[in-house]
Amino acid sequence: MEIKGLFVILVSSILVNNFVLSRFLGICPFLGVSKQVETATGMGMAVTFVMTVASIITYMVQHYILDPWGLGYLQTIAFILVIAALVQFVEMVIQKVSPTLYQALGVYLPLITTNCAVLGLALLNIQFEYNLIQTITHAIGASIGFSLAIVLFAGIREKLEISDVPELFKGFPIALITASLMSIAFLGFAGLV
Amino acid sequence: MDMSTIIVPVVSLGGMGLLFGAGLAYASQKFAVEVDPRVTAISEALPGANCGGCGFPGCGGFANAVVDGKAPVNGCPVGGAECANKIAEIMGVSAGEGVKKVARVICNGTHSNCKEKFEYIGIQDCKAAAMLAGGSKGCQYGCLGLGTCVNVCPFDAIEITDEGIARIIPEKCTSCGKCVEACPKNVIDIVPYEQDVVIDCNNKERGKGVKDNCSVGCIGCQICVKACPFGAITFENNLAKIDYDKCTNCMLCAEKCPTKAIYANFENRKKATIDEENCIGCTICKKQCPVDAIEGELKQPHKVLEDKCIGCGACVAKCPKKVIEMK
């Protein structure tokens, strides 16, 4: 029963309630860092790491600090604190490990701090009253969903670069249209769970 | 009021902050990236306006490119020679003197000189105005004077004169090129700072098309081409063009131009003087002078006729004894 429930959470967060294409969270990096598959993958990995670790820590913070002391109203600011610290850490690691990726991600890397997908995930975990295992599953699912969306989108945008797009649709307009079409496509998963 | 309602949140949030801070401080040492000290030094030497005039994304990008050898040390158009020398010192090479360049609005179609097609009442922006039948100016190539360039200039170097034309203050201009990009009429050009003669017209139409609208436009008569003793003026699309490498600022073209479409700073005009004691009377300078402003017999000291001399410097370049000076 437990395993089945986890699987449902995983599938639902990847496909049905995809963070980008159904919940419309994390649109900023989705549009900003999706020009190349390679950087999109890097961004996906960075967000995956931040999301997973942030979920675990925010779960701890919620259940061992905020709840016992009745500080539920500090939820948002406490979570942002956690996420900001994590993003700083990820930034340092990426700069050390892969300067090229650091260059490519540019300003969007520190912007994960204010990425609503990360904060949204942490808040949703609490809202759905998930336990730790479910939280982790949900986080992994959500970040796989985010990575999937951004990598697919980057693949399409790479093709768009070389295709004959009418002058006034070139660049961002066609990207936005593509994103909306992808969102409609993902709507097809709605009956899955 | 129970003090614990304040103390508990402060302590818990503060504690978390401290914990994360300590963790990050440790991580920053563990994952410290060694940055080339030259990059930091160059970044400090640069103006820091992040204007992008060098073609790199901001001053940091330029500093990296210099260290990588992808950009010249004098690549910053804003910092000028001083900045180039500093960077050259950091990199351990010599900068070489770059010619300072400035932007210039190549149009003199003021309200009194150029006709208006209609009265423009709308957004006070050249790009918007240019979309409406190419702007209100009779001349399709002229400065609209609504100040799009003024707004993009990061150095406050452009002003709109009372006569409705943008003017660039050369002393403040750093030739970052932002105005050149922003101008919908492409009427801003980059010229050398020392240049005293500039074609102040951008109209590429034939004579009649120019004359009907503007009294100071280039009508393509080519008199300047014939007047130039150095072959520095050519014609392209019915518009005179000065080759600044060949131009000696003699200003003959500006004198001859029937519509006064060529700007010349006559106050800066120099005169040649021959040091008669050392002149050997070789007559080379006399032969070089395009306006016969030098007189003298063979083996006799030569003299410059002040009112004829145009200050082109042709004689200075050819004098074998180097006794001619420009003043």
Short mmCIF file of C-alpha atoms in Angstrom, two decimals:
data_model
loop_
_atom_site.label_atom_id
_atom_site.label_comp_id
_atom_site.label_asym_id
_atom_site.label_seq_id
_atom_site.Cartn_x
_atom_site.Cartn_y
_atom_site.Cartn_z
CA MET A 1 0.00 0.00 0.00
CA GLU A 2 2.78 2.30 1.03
CA ILE A 3 4.77 1.68 -2.18
CA LYS A 4 1.70 2.18 -4.33
CA GLY A 5 0.94 5.49 -2.63
CA LEU A 6 4.50 6.68 -3.24
CA PHE A 7 4.30 5.67 -6.89
CA VAL A 8 1.11 7.67 -7.28
CA ILE A 9 2.80 10.72 -5.77
CA LEU A 10 5.80 10.27 -8.06
CA VAL A 11 3.77 9.93 -11.27
CA SER A 12 1.39 12.68 -10.34
CA SER A 13 4.17 15.16 -9.59
CA ILE A 14 6.10 14.30 -12.76
CA LEU A 15 3.30 14.20 -15.28
CA VAL A 16 -0.11 15.18 -13.99
CA ASN A 17 0.76 18.05 -11.69
CA ASN A 18 3.97 18.97 -13.47
CA PHE A 19 5.38 21.95 -11.62
CA VAL A 20 6.08 24.01 -14.68
CA LEU A 21 3.38 22.98 -17.10
CA SER A 22 0.41 22.45 -14.76
CA ARG A 23 1.18 24.41 -11.62
CA PHE A 24 3.00 27.17 -13.54
CA LEU A 25 5.76 27.43 -10.97
CA GLY A 26 9.38 28.11 -11.89
CA ILE A 27 8.59 29.76 -15.21
CA CYS A 28 11.56 32.12 -14.92
CA PRO A 29 14.37 29.56 -15.37
CA PHE A 30 12.07 27.53 -17.64
CA LEU A 31 12.15 30.36 -20.17
CA GLY A 32 15.52 31.81 -19.24
CA VAL A 33 17.85 28.81 -19.34
CA SER A 34 16.17 26.72 -22.01
CA LYS A 35 18.16 27.82 -25.06
CA GLN A 36 20.45 24.78 -25.02
CA VAL A 37 19.77 21.25 -23.88
CA GLU A 38 23.10 21.14 -22.09
CA THR A 39 22.51 24.16 -19.86
CA ALA A 40 18.91 23.10 -19.37
CA THR A 41 20.13 19.76 -18.07
CA GLY A 42 22.55 21.54 -15.74
CA MET A 43 19.77 23.77 -14.47
CA GLY A 44 17.53 20.75 -14.00
CA MET A 45 20.20 19.05 -11.94
CA ALA A 46 20.83 22.11 -9.82
CA VAL A 47 17.11 22.55 -9.19
CA THR A 48 16.75 18.83 -8.44
CA PHE A 49 19.44 19.01 -5.81
CA VAL A 50 18.10 22.19 -4.24
CA MET A 51 14.50 20.91 -4.29
CA THR A 52 15.28 17.54 -2.73
CA VAL A 53 17.55 18.82 0.01
CA ALA A 54 15.32 21.83 0.65
CA SER A 55 12.28 19.58 1.08
CA ILE A 56 14.06 17.43 3.63
CA ILE A 57 15.37 20.39 5.61
CA THR A 58 12.11 22.33 5.45
CA TYR A 59 10.31 19.19 6.62
CA MET A 60 12.65 19.04 9.61
CA VAL A 61 12.30 22.75 10.26
CA GLN A 62 8.52 22.55 10.09
CA HIS A 63 8.15 19.52 12.32
CA TYR A 64 10.95 20.03 14.83
CA ILE A 65 11.21 23.82 15.11
CA LEU A 66 8.11 25.59 13.88
CA ASP A 67 5.36 23.21 14.97
CA PRO A 68 6.51 22.48 18.56
CA TRP A 69 6.99 26.19 19.26
CA GLY A 70 3.83 27.27 17.48
CA LEU A 71 5.71 29.35 14.92
CA GLY A 72 3.68 28.31 11.88
CA TYR A 73 3.42 31.94 10.79
CA LEU A 74 7.22 32.02 10.24
CA GLN A 75 6.94 29.22 7.69
CA THR A 76 7.59 31.33 4.58
CA ILE A 77 10.58 33.27 5.89
CA ALA A 78 12.15 30.19 7.49
CA PHE A 79 11.81 28.22 4.25
CA ILE A 80 13.29 31.04 2.21
CA LEU A 81 16.21 31.13 4.61
CA VAL A 82 16.80 27.42 4.04
CA ILE A 83 16.51 27.72 0.27
CA ALA A 84 18.79 30.79 0.09
CA ALA A 85 21.50 29.03 2.06
CA LEU A 86 21.22 25.94 -0.11
CA VAL A 87 21.38 27.90 -3.34
CA GLN A 88 24.50 29.68 -2.13
CA PHE A 89 26.02 26.31 -1.43
CA VAL A 90 25.06 24.91 -4.84
CA GLU A 91 26.48 28.02 -6.50
CA MET A 92 29.83 27.51 -4.80
CA VAL A 93 29.93 23.85 -5.75
CA ILE A 94 29.05 24.49 -9.39
CA GLN A 95 31.59 27.29 -9.68
CA LYS A 96 34.24 24.94 -8.37
CA VAL A 97 33.21 21.82 -10.27
CA SER A 98 32.07 23.23 -13.62
CA PRO A 99 32.95 26.85 -14.44
CA THR A 100 31.40 26.43 -17.91
CA LEU A 101 28.05 25.47 -16.45
CA TYR A 102 28.41 28.33 -13.96
CA GLN A 103 28.92 30.74 -16.88
CA ALA A 104 26.02 29.28 -18.83
CA LEU A 105 23.55 29.39 -15.96
CA GLY A 106 24.61 32.94 -15.19
CA VAL A 107 22.14 34.99 -13.22
CA TYR A 108 19.56 32.20 -13.16
CA LEU A 109 21.59 30.21 -10.68
CA PRO A 110 21.26 32.67 -7.77
CA LEU A 111 17.70 33.22 -8.95
CA ILE A 112 16.81 29.67 -7.84
CA THR A 113 16.63 31.36 -4.44
CA THR A 114 13.48 33.14 -5.51
CA ASN A 115 12.33 30.28 -7.71
CA CYS A 116 8.73 29.73 -6.73
CA ALA A 117 8.94 26.05 -7.68
CA VAL A 118 11.31 25.38 -4.78
CA LEU A 119 9.33 27.36 -2.21
CA GLY A 120 6.07 26.08 -3.69
CA LEU A 121 7.22 22.49 -3.26
CA ALA A 122 8.21 23.06 0.37
CA LEU A 123 4.88 24.69 1.15
CA LEU A 124 2.87 22.05 -0.73
CA ASN A 125 4.61 19.25 1.20
CA ILE A 126 3.35 20.75 4.45
CA GLN A 127 -0.08 21.48 3.01
CA PHE A 128 -0.57 17.88 1.85
CA GLU A 129 0.61 16.66 5.28
CA TYR A 130 3.13 14.27 3.75
CA ASN A 131 5.46 12.27 5.96
CA LEU A 132 9.23 12.34 5.35
CA ILE A 133 9.28 9.50 2.80
CA GLN A 134 6.38 11.01 0.89
CA THR A 135 8.04 14.42 1.03
CA ILE A 136 11.23 13.09 -0.50
CA THR A 137 9.27 11.22 -3.17
CA HIS A 138 7.26 14.31 -3.97
CA ALA A 139 10.45 16.39 -4.18
CA ILE A 140 12.15 13.92 -6.50
CA GLY A 141 9.04 13.70 -8.65
CA ALA A 142 8.65 17.46 -8.82
CA SER A 143 12.27 18.02 -9.76
CA ILE A 144 12.20 15.25 -12.36
CA GLY A 145 9.08 16.91 -13.73
CA PHE A 146 10.84 20.28 -13.81
CA SER A 147 13.93 18.82 -15.49
CA LEU A 148 11.80 16.91 -17.97
CA ALA A 149 9.86 20.01 -18.92
CA ILE A 150 12.91 22.26 -19.27
CA VAL A 151 14.97 19.71 -21.22
CA LEU A 152 12.11 18.92 -23.61
CA PHE A 153 11.48 22.62 -24.05
CA ALA A 154 15.17 23.30 -24.68
CA GLY A 155 15.18 20.56 -27.32
CA ILE A 156 12.27 22.18 -29.11
CA ARG A 157 13.86 25.62 -28.85
CA GLU A 158 17.09 24.32 -30.38
CA LYS A 159 15.04 23.15 -33.36
CA LEU A 160 13.20 26.46 -33.45
CA GLU A 161 16.51 28.29 -33.81
CA ILE A 162 17.08 26.75 -37.22
CA SER A 163 13.49 26.67 -38.43
CA ASP A 164 11.82 29.29 -40.55
CA VAL A 165 9.78 31.29 -38.04
CA PRO A 166 7.88 34.38 -39.22
CA GLU A 167 9.80 37.54 -38.36
CA LEU A 168 7.40 38.81 -35.70
CA PHE A 169 7.30 35.48 -33.88
CA LYS A 170 11.07 35.08 -33.69
CA GLY A 171 12.66 34.60 -30.27
CA PHE A 172 10.47 34.88 -27.22
CA PRO A 173 7.01 34.95 -28.81
CA ILE A 174 7.42 31.55 -30.44
CA ALA A 175 9.00 30.23 -27.23
CA LEU A 176 5.96 31.30 -25.22
CA ILE A 177 3.60 29.74 -27.76
CA THR A 178 5.62 26.52 -27.64
CA ALA A 179 5.48 26.52 -23.85
CA SER A 180 1.70 26.91 -23.90
CA LEU A 181 1.34 24.09 -26.43
CA MET A 182 3.50 21.85 -24.21
CA SER A 183 1.28 22.76 -21.29
CA ILE A 184 -1.80 21.73 -23.25
CA ALA A 185 -0.06 18.48 -24.22
CA PHE A 186 0.63 17.71 -20.57
CA LEU A 187 -3.04 18.31 -19.85
CA GLY A 188 -3.55 14.96 -21.53
CA PHE A 189 -2.11 13.24 -18.45
CA ALA A 190 -4.87 14.70 -16.29
CA GLY A 191 -6.90 11.49 -16.03
CA LEU A 192 -3.89 9.33 -15.20
CA VAL A 193 -4.10 9.42 -11.42
CA MET B 1 2.61 40.54 26.98
CA ASP B 2 4.50 37.33 27.05
CA MET B 3 8.09 38.02 26.03
CA SER B 4 8.51 34.49 24.74
CA THR B 5 6.35 35.32 21.68
CA ILE B 6 9.22 37.53 20.56
CA ILE B 7 12.17 35.64 21.97
CA VAL B 8 11.28 32.20 20.61
CA PRO B 9 10.99 33.24 16.93
CA VAL B 10 14.08 35.44 17.18
CA VAL B 11 16.13 32.67 18.75
CA SER B 12 14.91 29.95 16.41
CA LEU B 13 15.29 31.96 13.20
CA GLY B 14 18.53 33.50 14.41
CA GLY B 15 19.84 30.08 15.31
CA MET B 16 18.99 28.72 11.89
CA GLY B 17 20.62 31.73 10.28
CA LEU B 18 23.79 31.23 12.30
CA LEU B 19 23.89 27.53 11.52
CA PHE B 20 23.49 28.08 7.76
CA GLY B 21 25.97 30.96 7.88
CA ALA B 22 28.59 28.81 9.54
CA GLY B 23 27.95 26.02 7.04
CA LEU B 24 28.33 28.40 4.11
CA ALA B 25 31.48 29.94 5.54
CA TYR B 26 33.01 26.48 5.77
CA ALA B 27 31.83 25.59 2.26
CA SER B 28 33.20 28.81 0.79
CA GLN B 29 36.66 27.85 2.05
CA LYS B 30 36.37 24.29 0.93
CA PHE B 31 35.09 25.22 -2.52
CA ALA B 32 37.09 28.40 -2.97
CA VAL B 33 37.76 29.11 -6.64
CA GLU B 34 41.06 30.70 -7.48
CA VAL B 35 40.40 33.70 -9.65
CA ASP B 36 43.27 35.05 -11.69
CA PRO B 37 44.37 38.12 -9.67
CA ARG B 38 44.80 40.00 -12.94
CA VAL B 39 41.05 39.75 -13.62
CA THR B 40 40.29 41.44 -10.32
CA ALA B 41 42.95 44.08 -10.92
CA ILE B 42 41.67 44.87 -14.41
CA SER B 43 38.08 45.02 -13.19
CA GLU B 44 39.17 47.65 -10.71
CA ALA B 45 40.99 49.66 -13.37
CA LEU B 46 37.94 49.73 -15.65
CA PRO B 47 35.32 52.49 -15.41
CA GLY B 48 32.70 50.00 -14.21
CA ALA B 49 29.80 51.51 -16.15
CA ASN B 50 29.06 48.08 -17.72
CA CYS B 51 28.08 49.90 -20.92
CA GLY B 52 29.06 47.03 -23.23
CA GLY B 53 30.82 49.43 -25.61
CA CYS B 54 33.72 46.99 -25.88
CA GLY B 55 31.48 44.24 -27.22
CA PHE B 56 31.71 42.08 -24.10
CA PRO B 57 28.96 41.66 -21.51
CA GLY B 58 29.97 44.26 -18.96
CA CYS B 59 33.34 45.22 -17.50
CA GLY B 60 33.81 41.80 -15.87
CA GLY B 61 33.43 40.07 -19.23
CA PHE B 62 35.97 42.42 -20.77
CA ALA B 63 38.45 41.82 -17.93
CA ASN B 64 38.18 38.07 -18.47
CA ALA B 65 38.61 38.47 -22.21
CA VAL B 66 41.75 40.59 -21.75
CA VAL B 67 43.33 37.99 -19.50
CA ASP B 68 42.39 35.27 -21.99
CA GLY B 69 44.02 37.33 -24.73
CA LYS B 70 40.75 37.68 -26.64
CA ALA B 71 40.51 41.44 -26.19
CA PRO B 72 43.15 44.13 -26.68
CA VAL B 73 44.31 46.01 -23.59
CA ASN B 74 43.06 49.25 -25.12
CA GLY B 75 39.69 47.69 -25.96
CA CYS B 76 37.75 49.84 -23.51
CA PRO B 77 36.46 52.83 -25.48
CA VAL B 78 35.29 54.59 -22.34
CA GLY B 79 38.36 54.54 -20.15
CA GLY B 80 40.57 55.98 -22.87
CA ALA B 81 44.35 56.03 -22.82
CA GLU B 82 44.64 56.24 -19.05
CA CYS B 83 42.65 53.08 -18.53
CA ALA B 84 44.46 51.29 -21.36
CA ASN B 85 47.82 52.12 -19.77
CA LYS B 86 46.71 50.76 -16.40
CA ILE B 87 45.50 47.52 -17.96
CA ALA B 88 48.67 47.28 -20.05
CA GLU B 89 50.70 47.61 -16.87
CA ILE B 90 48.73 44.79 -15.23
CA MET B 91 49.17 42.59 -18.30
CA GLY B 92 52.80 43.60 -18.76
CA VAL B 93 52.51 44.87 -22.33
CA SER B 94 52.52 48.32 -23.86
CA ALA B 95 49.22 49.81 -24.84
CA GLY B 96 50.07 51.76 -27.94
CA GLU B 97 48.29 55.03 -28.49
CA GLY B 98 44.73 54.52 -29.55
CA VAL B 99 43.07 57.40 -31.37
CA LYS B 100 40.28 58.83 -29.27
CA LYS B 101 37.05 58.77 -31.16
CA VAL B 102 33.75 60.50 -30.53
CA ALA B 103 30.24 60.16 -31.83
CA ARG B 104 28.87 62.93 -34.00
CA VAL B 105 25.40 63.71 -35.32
CA ILE B 106 26.03 64.13 -39.03
CA CYS B 107 23.09 66.41 -39.71
CA ASN B 108 22.67 70.14 -39.59
CA GLY B 109 19.01 70.14 -40.55
CA THR B 110 17.87 72.59 -37.92
CA HIS B 111 14.38 74.09 -37.91
CA SER B 112 15.63 77.00 -40.00
CA ASN B 113 17.61 74.84 -42.44
CA CYS B 114 15.29 71.90 -43.04
CA LYS B 115 11.61 71.91 -43.93
CA GLU B 116 9.00 70.03 -41.92
CA LYS B 117 6.51 67.79 -43.71
CA PHE B 118 3.94 68.02 -40.95
CA GLU B 119 3.66 68.83 -37.30
CA TYR B 120 4.37 65.81 -35.12
CA ILE B 121 2.37 65.60 -31.93
CA GLY B 122 2.98 62.29 -30.22
CA ILE B 123 5.37 60.33 -28.07
CA GLN B 124 8.54 62.39 -27.78
CA ASP B 125 10.79 59.65 -29.05
CA CYS B 126 12.60 59.40 -32.38
CA LYS B 127 11.78 55.72 -32.84
CA ALA B 128 8.05 56.38 -32.41
CA ALA B 129 8.21 59.45 -34.64
CA ALA B 130 10.16 57.58 -37.33
CA MET B 131 7.36 55.04 -37.59
CA LEU B 132 4.94 57.73 -38.67
CA ALA B 133 5.82 58.32 -42.33
CA GLY B 134 9.51 58.39 -41.44
CA GLY B 135 9.20 61.37 -39.12
CA SER B 136 8.13 64.96 -39.61
CA LYS B 137 11.36 66.09 -41.28
CA GLY B 138 11.25 66.78 -44.99
CA CYS B 139 14.57 64.96 -45.19
CA GLN B 140 14.23 61.23 -44.60
CA TYR B 141 17.80 60.91 -43.36
CA GLY B 142 18.04 63.76 -40.88
CA CYS B 143 18.08 64.01 -37.10
CA LEU B 144 14.56 64.13 -35.67
CA GLY B 145 15.80 65.78 -32.50
CA LEU B 146 13.42 64.08 -30.08
CA GLY B 147 16.21 62.79 -27.92
CA THR B 148 16.21 58.98 -28.13
CA CYS B 149 20.00 59.22 -28.12
CA VAL B 150 19.95 61.58 -25.13
CA ASN B 151 18.06 58.95 -23.16
CA VAL B 152 20.45 56.11 -23.93
CA CYS B 153 23.66 58.08 -23.39
CA PRO B 154 25.17 56.83 -20.12
CA PHE B 155 27.57 59.78 -19.97
CA ASP B 156 25.20 62.71 -20.34
CA ALA B 157 27.09 63.80 -23.44
CA ILE B 158 24.18 64.56 -25.79
CA GLU B 159 21.87 67.53 -25.77
CA ILE B 160 19.08 68.75 -28.02
CA THR B 161 19.71 72.27 -29.26
CA ASP B 162 16.98 74.91 -29.46
CA GLU B 163 17.09 74.36 -33.21
CA GLY B 164 15.84 70.78 -32.81
CA ILE B 165 19.01 68.81 -33.50
CA ALA B 166 20.92 66.49 -31.23
CA ARG B 167 24.46 67.62 -30.54
CA ILE B 168 27.16 65.53 -28.93
CA ILE B 169 29.61 67.14 -26.56
CA PRO B 170 32.96 65.68 -27.68
CA GLU B 171 34.65 66.23 -24.31
CA LYS B 172 32.09 64.03 -22.55
CA CYS B 173 31.65 61.46 -25.32
CA THR B 174 33.40 58.14 -24.88
CA SER B 175 32.31 56.63 -28.22
CA CYS B 176 30.57 53.74 -26.48
CA GLY B 177 28.27 53.54 -29.50
CA LYS B 178 24.95 53.33 -27.64
CA CYS B 179 23.51 56.35 -29.46
CA VAL B 180 24.65 54.97 -32.81
CA GLU B 181 22.64 51.85 -32.12
CA ALA B 182 19.60 53.65 -30.76
CA CYS B 183 19.22 56.22 -33.55
CA PRO B 184 16.44 55.09 -35.92
CA LYS B 185 17.82 57.38 -38.65
CA ASN B 186 21.43 56.13 -38.44
CA VAL B 187 22.52 59.72 -38.40
CA ILE B 188 25.19 59.32 -35.73
CA ASP B 189 28.68 58.45 -36.84
CA ILE B 190 31.91 57.78 -34.98
CA VAL B 191 34.68 60.21 -35.98
CA PRO B 192 38.19 60.82 -34.63
CA TYR B 193 38.25 63.38 -31.82
CA GLU B 194 40.98 65.40 -33.56
CA GLN B 195 39.04 65.55 -36.81
CA ASP B 196 38.20 69.17 -37.66
CA VAL B 197 36.39 68.51 -40.95
CA VAL B 198 33.23 66.40 -41.08
CA ILE B 199 30.50 65.97 -43.68
CA ASP B 200 27.50 67.14 -41.70
CA CYS B 201 24.90 65.46 -43.89
CA ASN B 202 23.39 62.01 -44.12
CA ASN B 203 21.08 62.54 -47.11
CA LYS B 204 21.59 59.89 -49.78
CA GLU B 205 19.20 61.38 -52.30
CA ARG B 206 20.19 63.19 -55.48
CA GLY B 207 20.65 66.95 -55.63
CA LYS B 208 17.06 68.00 -56.19
CA GLY B 209 15.65 65.71 -53.53
CA VAL B 210 18.06 67.24 -51.05
CA LYS B 211 17.67 70.85 -52.09
CA ASP B 212 13.87 70.79 -51.94
CA ASN B 213 13.96 70.03 -48.25
CA CYS B 214 17.19 71.25 -46.76
CA SER B 215 19.40 74.25 -47.41
CA VAL B 216 22.54 72.72 -45.92
CA GLY B 217 22.42 69.22 -47.37
CA CYS B 218 25.01 67.47 -49.54
CA ILE B 219 23.68 67.80 -53.09
CA GLY B 220 26.25 65.52 -54.61
CA CYS B 221 27.95 68.19 -56.76
CA GLN B 222 31.37 66.62 -56.12
CA ILE B 223 33.07 70.01 -55.88
CA CYS B 224 34.69 68.86 -52.64
CA VAL B 225 36.17 65.82 -54.39
CA LYS B 226 37.89 68.11 -56.88
CA ALA B 227 38.89 70.59 -54.20
CA CYS B 228 40.58 68.03 -51.99
CA PRO B 229 44.33 68.02 -52.72
CA PHE B 230 44.76 64.66 -51.00
CA GLY B 231 42.03 62.56 -52.60
CA ALA B 232 40.44 62.02 -49.22
CA ILE B 233 36.85 62.53 -50.34
CA THR B 234 34.86 59.92 -52.20
CA PHE B 235 31.19 59.65 -53.08
CA GLU B 236 28.94 56.87 -51.96
CA ASN B 237 25.16 56.91 -52.51
CA ASN B 238 25.21 60.56 -53.57
CA LEU B 239 26.88 61.48 -50.31
CA ALA B 240 30.40 62.74 -49.78
CA LYS B 241 32.58 60.65 -47.50
CA ILE B 242 35.88 61.65 -45.94
CA ASP B 243 38.65 59.13 -45.50
CA TYR B 244 39.92 60.29 -42.10
CA ASP B 245 43.29 58.65 -42.63
CA LYS B 246 43.96 60.75 -45.71
CA CYS B 247 42.31 63.98 -44.51
CA THR B 248 44.74 66.62 -43.28
CA ASN B 249 42.11 69.03 -41.97
CA CYS B 250 43.04 71.62 -44.60
CA MET B 251 39.38 72.64 -44.80
CA LEU B 252 39.52 73.46 -48.51
CA CYS B 253 36.43 71.32 -49.12
CA ALA B 254 34.45 73.19 -46.50
CA GLU B 255 35.38 76.47 -48.15
CA LYS B 256 34.29 75.26 -51.57
CA CYS B 257 31.07 73.44 -50.58
CA PRO B 258 28.20 75.42 -52.12
CA THR B 259 25.65 74.38 -49.49
CA LYS B 260 28.02 74.48 -46.51
CA ALA B 261 27.23 70.83 -45.80
CA ILE B 262 30.79 70.28 -44.65
CA TYR B 263 31.56 71.35 -41.12
CA ALA B 264 35.01 72.73 -40.46
CA ASN B 265 36.43 74.20 -37.31
CA PHE B 266 38.23 77.14 -38.91
CA GLU B 267 39.48 78.36 -35.54
CA ASN B 268 41.69 75.30 -35.32
CA ARG B 269 43.23 75.95 -38.71
CA LYS B 270 47.00 75.87 -38.51
CA LYS B 271 49.60 77.79 -40.50
CA ALA B 272 52.94 76.49 -41.67
CA THR B 273 56.04 78.49 -40.79
CA ILE B 274 59.49 77.89 -42.20
CA ASP B 275 62.54 78.35 -40.05
CA GLU B 276 64.36 80.52 -42.60
CA GLU B 277 67.78 80.16 -40.99
CA ASN B 278 67.86 76.44 -41.58
CA CYS B 279 66.01 76.36 -44.88
CA ILE B 280 68.31 75.22 -47.67
CA GLY B 281 66.01 76.32 -50.47
CA CYS B 282 65.44 72.90 -51.99
CA THR B 283 61.99 74.01 -53.34
CA ILE B 284 60.44 70.65 -52.40
CA CYS B 285 57.88 72.31 -50.14
CA LYS B 286 57.00 74.79 -52.87
CA LYS B 287 56.24 71.94 -55.23
CA GLN B 288 54.24 70.08 -52.59
CA CYS B 289 51.97 72.96 -51.65
CA PRO B 290 48.52 72.43 -53.17
CA VAL B 291 47.61 76.13 -52.96
CA ASP B 292 50.92 77.78 -53.97
CA ALA B 293 51.31 79.35 -50.56
CA ILE B 294 55.09 79.00 -50.49
CA GLU B 295 57.39 81.32 -52.39
CA GLY B 296 61.15 81.43 -52.75
CA GLU B 297 63.94 80.86 -55.26
CA LEU B 298 66.23 77.84 -55.47
CA LYS B 299 68.94 77.90 -52.78
CA GLN B 300 67.20 80.84 -51.10
CA PRO B 301 65.20 80.59 -47.86
CA HIS B 302 61.51 80.03 -48.59
CA LYS B 303 58.54 81.80 -47.07
CA VAL B 304 54.94 80.87 -46.36
CA LEU B 305 52.23 83.27 -47.49
CA GLU B 306 50.03 83.31 -44.39
CA ASP B 307 46.78 84.28 -46.11
CA LYS B 308 47.14 81.52 -48.69
CA CYS B 309 48.28 78.72 -46.39
CA ILE B 310 45.51 76.26 -45.52
CA GLY B 311 47.43 74.33 -42.90
CA CYS B 312 47.31 71.00 -44.66
CA GLY B 313 50.79 70.01 -43.55
CA ALA B 314 51.84 68.55 -46.91
CA CYS B 315 55.06 70.59 -46.83
CA VAL B 316 55.91 69.49 -43.29
CA ALA B 317 55.75 65.85 -44.29
CA LYS B 318 58.11 66.31 -47.26
CA CYS B 319 60.68 68.81 -45.93
CA PRO B 320 64.04 66.96 -45.90
CA LYS B 321 65.50 69.22 -43.22
CA LYS B 322 62.42 69.21 -40.96
CA VAL B 323 62.42 72.98 -40.62
CA ILE B 324 58.72 73.56 -41.24
CA GLU B 325 56.39 73.74 -38.28
CA MET B 326 52.63 73.90 -37.95
CA LYS B 327 51.35 76.52 -35.56
#
